[in-house]
Structures are given as C-alpha cells and as structure tokens.
XYZ file of C-alpha atoms in Angstrom:
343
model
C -152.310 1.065 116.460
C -152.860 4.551 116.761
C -155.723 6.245 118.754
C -158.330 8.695 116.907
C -160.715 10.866 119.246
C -163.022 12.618 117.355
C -164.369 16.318 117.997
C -166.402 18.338 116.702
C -164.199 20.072 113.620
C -161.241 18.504 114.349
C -159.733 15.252 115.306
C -156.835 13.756 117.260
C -154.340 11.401 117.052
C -152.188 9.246 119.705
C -149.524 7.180 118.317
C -147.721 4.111 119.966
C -143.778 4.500 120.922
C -143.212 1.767 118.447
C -144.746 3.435 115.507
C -143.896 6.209 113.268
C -146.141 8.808 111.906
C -146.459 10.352 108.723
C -148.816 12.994 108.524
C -149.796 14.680 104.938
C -151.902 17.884 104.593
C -152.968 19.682 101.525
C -150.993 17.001 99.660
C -147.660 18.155 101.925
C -145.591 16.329 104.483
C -146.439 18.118 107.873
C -145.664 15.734 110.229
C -143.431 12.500 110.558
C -142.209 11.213 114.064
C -141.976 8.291 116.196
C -145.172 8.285 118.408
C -146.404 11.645 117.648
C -149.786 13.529 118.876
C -151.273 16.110 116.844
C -154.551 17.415 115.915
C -155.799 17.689 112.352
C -158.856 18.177 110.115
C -159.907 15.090 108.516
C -161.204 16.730 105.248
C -157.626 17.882 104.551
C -155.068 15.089 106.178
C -154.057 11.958 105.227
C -151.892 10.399 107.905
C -149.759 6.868 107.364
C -148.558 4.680 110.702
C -145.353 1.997 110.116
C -144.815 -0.045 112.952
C -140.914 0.103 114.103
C -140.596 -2.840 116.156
C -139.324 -6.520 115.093
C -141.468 -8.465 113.165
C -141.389 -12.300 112.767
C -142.930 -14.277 109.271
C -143.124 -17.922 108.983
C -143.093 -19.255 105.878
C -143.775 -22.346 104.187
C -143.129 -24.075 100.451
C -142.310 -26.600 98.337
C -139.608 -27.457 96.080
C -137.832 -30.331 93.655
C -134.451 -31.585 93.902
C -132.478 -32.721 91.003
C -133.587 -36.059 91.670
C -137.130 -35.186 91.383
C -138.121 -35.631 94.945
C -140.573 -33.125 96.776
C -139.186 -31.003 99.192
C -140.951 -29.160 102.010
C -139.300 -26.229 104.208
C -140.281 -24.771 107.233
C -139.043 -21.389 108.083
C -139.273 -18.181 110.289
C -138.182 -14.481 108.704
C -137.483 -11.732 111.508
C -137.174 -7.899 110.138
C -137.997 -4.276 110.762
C -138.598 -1.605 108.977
C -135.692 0.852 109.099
C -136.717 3.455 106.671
C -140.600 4.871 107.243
C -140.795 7.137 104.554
C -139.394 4.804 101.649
C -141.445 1.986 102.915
C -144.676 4.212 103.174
C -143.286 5.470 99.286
C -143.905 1.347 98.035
C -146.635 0.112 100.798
C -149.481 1.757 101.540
C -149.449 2.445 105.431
C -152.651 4.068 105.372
C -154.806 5.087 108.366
C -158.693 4.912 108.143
C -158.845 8.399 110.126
C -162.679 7.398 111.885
C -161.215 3.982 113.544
C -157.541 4.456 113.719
C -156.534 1.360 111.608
C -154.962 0.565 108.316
C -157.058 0.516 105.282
C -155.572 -1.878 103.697
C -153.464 -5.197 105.569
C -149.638 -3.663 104.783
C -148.041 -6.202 107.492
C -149.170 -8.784 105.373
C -148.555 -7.018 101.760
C -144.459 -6.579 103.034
C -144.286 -10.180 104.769
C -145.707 -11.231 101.387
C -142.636 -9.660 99.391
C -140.268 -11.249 101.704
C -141.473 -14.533 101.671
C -141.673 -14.570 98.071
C -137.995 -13.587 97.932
C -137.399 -16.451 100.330
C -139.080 -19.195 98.756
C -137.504 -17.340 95.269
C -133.978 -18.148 96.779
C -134.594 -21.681 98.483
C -135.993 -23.113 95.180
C -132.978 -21.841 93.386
C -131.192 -24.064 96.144
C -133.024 -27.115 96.215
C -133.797 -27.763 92.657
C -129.480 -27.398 91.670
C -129.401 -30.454 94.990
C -129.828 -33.848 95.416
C -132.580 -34.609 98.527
C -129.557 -36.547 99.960
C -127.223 -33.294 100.558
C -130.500 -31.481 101.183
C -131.202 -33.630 104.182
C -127.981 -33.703 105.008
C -126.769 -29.963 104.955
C -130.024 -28.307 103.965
C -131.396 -26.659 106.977
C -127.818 -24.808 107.608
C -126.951 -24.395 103.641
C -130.405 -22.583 102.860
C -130.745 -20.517 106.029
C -127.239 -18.994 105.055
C -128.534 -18.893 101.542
C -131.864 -16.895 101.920
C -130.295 -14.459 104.547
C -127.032 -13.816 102.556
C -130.244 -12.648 99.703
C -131.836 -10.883 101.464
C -129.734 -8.755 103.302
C -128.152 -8.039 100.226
C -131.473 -7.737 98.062
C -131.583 -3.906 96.262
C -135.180 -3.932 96.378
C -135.510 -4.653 100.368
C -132.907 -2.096 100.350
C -134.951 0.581 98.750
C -138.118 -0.142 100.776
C -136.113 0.375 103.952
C -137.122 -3.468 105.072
C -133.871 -5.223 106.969
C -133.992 -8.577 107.569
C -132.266 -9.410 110.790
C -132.823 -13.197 110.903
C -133.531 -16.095 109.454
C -134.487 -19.588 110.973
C -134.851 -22.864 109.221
C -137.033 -25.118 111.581
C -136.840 -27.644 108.830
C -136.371 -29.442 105.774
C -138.047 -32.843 105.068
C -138.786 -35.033 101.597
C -141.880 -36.870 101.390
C -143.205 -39.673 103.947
C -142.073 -42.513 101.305
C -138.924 -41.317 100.392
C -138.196 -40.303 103.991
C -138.768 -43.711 105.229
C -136.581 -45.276 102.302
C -133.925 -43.083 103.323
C -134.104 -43.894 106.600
C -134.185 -47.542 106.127
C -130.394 -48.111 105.508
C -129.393 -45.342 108.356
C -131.804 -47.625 110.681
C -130.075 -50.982 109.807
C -126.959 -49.845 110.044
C -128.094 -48.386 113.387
C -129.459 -51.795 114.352
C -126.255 -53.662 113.237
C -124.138 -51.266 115.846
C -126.839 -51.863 118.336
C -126.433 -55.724 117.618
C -122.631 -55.611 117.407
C -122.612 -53.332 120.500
C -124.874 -55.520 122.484
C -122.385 -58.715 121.436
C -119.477 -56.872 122.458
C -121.140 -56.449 125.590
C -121.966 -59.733 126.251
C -118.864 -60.918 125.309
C -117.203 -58.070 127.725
C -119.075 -60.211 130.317
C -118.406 -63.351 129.545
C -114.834 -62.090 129.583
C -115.711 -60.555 132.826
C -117.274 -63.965 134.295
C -114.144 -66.157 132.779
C -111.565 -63.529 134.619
C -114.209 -63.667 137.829
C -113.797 -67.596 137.739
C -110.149 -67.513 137.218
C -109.656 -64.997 139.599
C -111.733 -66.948 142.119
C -109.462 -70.533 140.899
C -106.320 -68.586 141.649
C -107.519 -67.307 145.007
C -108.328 -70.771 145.962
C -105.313 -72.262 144.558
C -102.947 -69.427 146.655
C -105.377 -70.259 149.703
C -104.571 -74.070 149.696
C -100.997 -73.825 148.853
C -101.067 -71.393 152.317
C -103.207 -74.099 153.684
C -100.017 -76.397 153.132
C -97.368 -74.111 154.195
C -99.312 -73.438 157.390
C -99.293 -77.484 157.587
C -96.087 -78.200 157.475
C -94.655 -75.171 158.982
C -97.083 -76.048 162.280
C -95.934 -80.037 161.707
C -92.116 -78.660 161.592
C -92.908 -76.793 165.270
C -94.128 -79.720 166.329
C -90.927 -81.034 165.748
C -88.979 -78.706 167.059
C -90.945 -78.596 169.724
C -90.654 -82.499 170.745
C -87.406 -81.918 169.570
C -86.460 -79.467 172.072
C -88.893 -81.194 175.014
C -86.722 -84.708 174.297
C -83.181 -82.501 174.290
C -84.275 -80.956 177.621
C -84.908 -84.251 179.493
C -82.512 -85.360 177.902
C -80.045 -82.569 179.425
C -82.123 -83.029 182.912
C -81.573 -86.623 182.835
C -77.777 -85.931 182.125
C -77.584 -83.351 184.397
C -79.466 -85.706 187.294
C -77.084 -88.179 186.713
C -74.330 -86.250 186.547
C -75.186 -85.021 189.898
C -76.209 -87.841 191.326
C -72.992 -89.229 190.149
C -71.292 -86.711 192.247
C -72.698 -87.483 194.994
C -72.505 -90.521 194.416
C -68.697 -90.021 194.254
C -69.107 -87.474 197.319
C -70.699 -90.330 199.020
C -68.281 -92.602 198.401
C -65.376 -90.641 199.048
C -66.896 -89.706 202.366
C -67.746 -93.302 203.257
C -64.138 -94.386 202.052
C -62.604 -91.904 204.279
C -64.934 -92.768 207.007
C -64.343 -95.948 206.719
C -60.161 -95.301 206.703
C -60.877 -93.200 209.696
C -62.063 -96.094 211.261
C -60.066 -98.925 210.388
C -56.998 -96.867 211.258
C -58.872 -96.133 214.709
C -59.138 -99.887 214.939
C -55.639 -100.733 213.451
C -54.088 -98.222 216.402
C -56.106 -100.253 218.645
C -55.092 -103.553 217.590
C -51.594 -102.299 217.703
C -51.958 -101.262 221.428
C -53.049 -104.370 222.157
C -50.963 -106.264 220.662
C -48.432 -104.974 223.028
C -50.533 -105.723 226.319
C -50.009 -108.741 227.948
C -53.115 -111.286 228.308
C -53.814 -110.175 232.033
C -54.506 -107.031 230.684
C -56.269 -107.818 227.654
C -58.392 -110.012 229.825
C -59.317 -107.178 232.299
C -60.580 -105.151 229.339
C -62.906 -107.945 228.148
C -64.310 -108.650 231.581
C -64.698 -104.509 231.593
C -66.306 -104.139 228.174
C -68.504 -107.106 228.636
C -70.058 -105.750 231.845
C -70.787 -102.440 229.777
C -72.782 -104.444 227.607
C -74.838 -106.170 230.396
C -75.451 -103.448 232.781
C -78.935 -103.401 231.138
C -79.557 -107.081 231.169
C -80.846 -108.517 235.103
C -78.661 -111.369 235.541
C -78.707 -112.200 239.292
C -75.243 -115.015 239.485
C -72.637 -115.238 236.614
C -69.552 -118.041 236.814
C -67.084 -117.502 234.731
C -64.061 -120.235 234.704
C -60.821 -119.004 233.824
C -60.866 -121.834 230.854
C -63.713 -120.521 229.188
C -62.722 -116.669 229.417
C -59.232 -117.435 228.155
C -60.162 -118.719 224.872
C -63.308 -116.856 224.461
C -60.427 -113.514 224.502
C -58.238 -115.224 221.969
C -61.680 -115.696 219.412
C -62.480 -112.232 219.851
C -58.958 -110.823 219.346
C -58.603 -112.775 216.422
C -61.867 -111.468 214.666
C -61.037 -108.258 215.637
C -57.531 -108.461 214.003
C -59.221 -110.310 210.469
C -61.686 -107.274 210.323
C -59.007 -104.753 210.860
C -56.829 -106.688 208.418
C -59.587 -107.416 205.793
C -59.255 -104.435 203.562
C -55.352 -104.957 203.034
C -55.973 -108.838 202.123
C-alpha cells in the first residue's frame, strides 16, 4: 500500500513499484504512474492505487450433474490487472488519504466478479454431465472450460482484468456416491490383486517344479557320469592287467627264448667239446693201437706212477701176470668209451 506523511498544508504520497497511481485534482487527471511520489492538498485530490502484480483467488462451489448428484470443485484463479485506468473506471480503487489504504475492499470486489464468472461457467459444465465423465475427465475438461471463458470474456476485457491461469485442485461427488463409485473400481482392483497374487504363486510353483526337475536331471547326468567313470576305470583295469599279463608274458617268452639259446649255446659248446675230446682220445687210441704191448706197458707203469707220486707206499710187487692183463682191461675201456658215441 501506499505511504501518506502528513504536513502541515499539504500531504505526501509514496507508492510501491508494484502499484499504479492515479491521482485526480479539481475533478482532473493529474497524475497516473507506476510507483509515483507527489505532494498534494487533501481538500482538493482524490488519488486511486491498483496493485500490478499477480494475484491468485481460490474458489469454491457446488453444482448438479445430469444425474442429479452433488458436485463440489476446488479451484485457484491467477490474474492481473493490465489496464489501471479502465479497472479504476468499474472498481473503486480508492485511497483513504489520512491512512494510505483503500476505502473500500476492491481486491475482493474484482476476485468476486471472477469467481462468479467461474462458478457461472463450471455449472454450465457440470449440470449438461454425468458425475461419471465428471470424475473421469472433469478436473482437465473444466479447467480448459473456465479459462477458454474467461480469457475470452468482453467484460474482463473492458475492466482491463487478464486471467493468466487457472488450476483445478479438484472435483469430487458426495461421500456416498463416492464410495459407491468406488466400490466396483476397488473389486475389480482386488480381483487383479487376487489374480496377480495366483499368478504369482503359480510362477513359483512353476519355479519350484523346474528347481526339482532341474535338480532330478542334474542327479540323473551325475550318476550316469558316475557309471561311465565306473566302467571306463573297470575297462583300465583291464587293460591294465591286460597289458601287465602280455608283458610277463613277453618276459617269460623272451627268458625262455634266451635261455633256450643258451641252452643251445651250451649245448653246442659241450657237443663240440665233447668232439674235441673224443677225437683227442680216438687219435690216441689210434696211436696205440699201433704200439706194440712192451710199449703200451711202459706207458701204464709211467702213468700209474704219476698217479701215486702223492700216495707213501714204501714196497710195490708187481708180477708180470697181473700187469699184463690189468693193460688189456684198461685198453679195452678206453677203446668202448672212445667208441661209445658211434655205437
């Protein structure tokens, strides 16, 4: 609001940035400005302030739909005043030139005329609907109604009063017929809840059933594994006796084989040996054979003192008819040996 000092004779006056002044004097438009200061005689002025900033109304009614059920909206207008001179023309703006404020309430005289234009245009909308399409598209459908009028209104238009907004905080039927229009949205709502929390269980029994399976399957693979790993170790085994029993069974061959050979070796050695000496002997035979018996006799009596050179024998007699066919004997089983073989 504007500020007033008084002095003696004449007056002054401080207006806000956000108001406009208009200032009359001897019946005469002197002054009009947006925060103005200016001095003047109260016996001759009369001086009007309109506030230039946004304003905000909430308003509030009641209304029937065209099935006869009460209607209540909630609501917020937001204008300004964009022409200070018309709207001082139809509202009177008025300053009580002692205190600085309004004589009258004008805020309250123009938020009057726009919420009767308001509520004008939302009963027009709400008594040609039924609650249901009310409820349903009301709050959107009557906020575009009531600005489209009022921005378009010839009367706002002359005051210089724009409407710059409208809110619709909202639209609601009474507590009965609000609760019996809730009651098939809420048990529909319950059946999805129910059918949503069967599907869910169900989901985990499905869940469970492919758990078990899965866990069946995994045993299933496990044991069939089991038994692979069975007889796949059983089959090394085997193999593995298998191969143990081949290679004795090639050591043993191979033992024999070799002991075979030298077996053979031995054999052959021994047989040659042997023909070694039995041709030694036969050559000997055969040069005795040509000796005569003196001789032979002298070899005896020779070899037989080689063979008891060790032996203490202090007088030996031997008579020419004991040495004589002792000789023969000895030729003769010398001859049989050396003649064995052949027989």
């Amino acid at each position: 609001m504007a500020q007033i000092r008084t002095y003696p004779l004449v007056r002054h006056l401080r207006a806000d940035a956000s108001s406009h002044v208009l200032c009359w004097k001897a019946g005469r438009l002197a002054a009009s400005g947006r925060g103005l200061a200016l001095w003047f005689l109260p016996l001759t002025t009369s001086i009007a302030e309109v506030p230039l900033d946004q304003r905000e109304q909430s308003f509030l009614f009641h209304a029937r739909s065209t099935d006869f059920q009460d209607v209540t909206t909630q609501g917020t207008l937001t204008y300004r005043i964009v022409d200070p001179e018309a709207v001082a023309g139809s509202i009177d703006f008025t300053l009580d030139l002692a205190t600085g404020s309004w004589v009258r309430d004008p805020v309250e005289s123009l938020a009057t005329v726009l919420t009767n234009m308001a509520q004008r245009e939302a009963w027009a909308y709400v008594a040609a609907t039924p609650v249901r399409a009310i409820l349903a598209e009301g709050p959107t459908e009557l906020r575009r109604r009531i600005e489209a009028a009022l921005s378009q209104d010839a009367t706002l238009a002359a005051m210089g009063v724009a409407v710059t907004s409208v809110a619709i905080q909202f639209v609601r039927p009474e507590p009965e017929t609000e609760r019996a229009l809730e009651a098939p949205v809420r048990e529909r709502i319950q059946q999805e809840a129910d059918e949503a929390a069967f599907a869910r269980r169900a989901l985990a029994v499905e869940k469970e059933r492919a758990i078990q399976e899965n866990e069946l399957q995994n045993r299933i693979e496990l044991a069939r594994r089991n038994e692979q790993l069975i007889a796949q170790e059983g089959a090394n085994e085997r193999r593995l006796a298998t191969e143990k029993a081949e290679s004795k069974r090639i050591g043993a061959e191979g033992e024999a084989q070799r002991t075979r050979v030298l077996g053979e070796a031995e054999a052959e050695r021994l047989r040659a040996v042997e023909g070694a000496r039995v041709g030694l002997e036969r050559e000997k035979v055969g040069v005795y054979q040509d000796l005569s018996p003196q001789i032979l006799l002298a070899l005896a009596a020779q070899q037989l003192a080689g063979k008891l050179e060790h032996i203490a024998i202090e007088h030996l007699t031997i008579a020419p008819d004991a040495l004589g066919p002792m000789l023969q004997s000895l030729l003769g089983a010398g001859t049989k040996r050396l003649r064995g073989p052949e027989a």
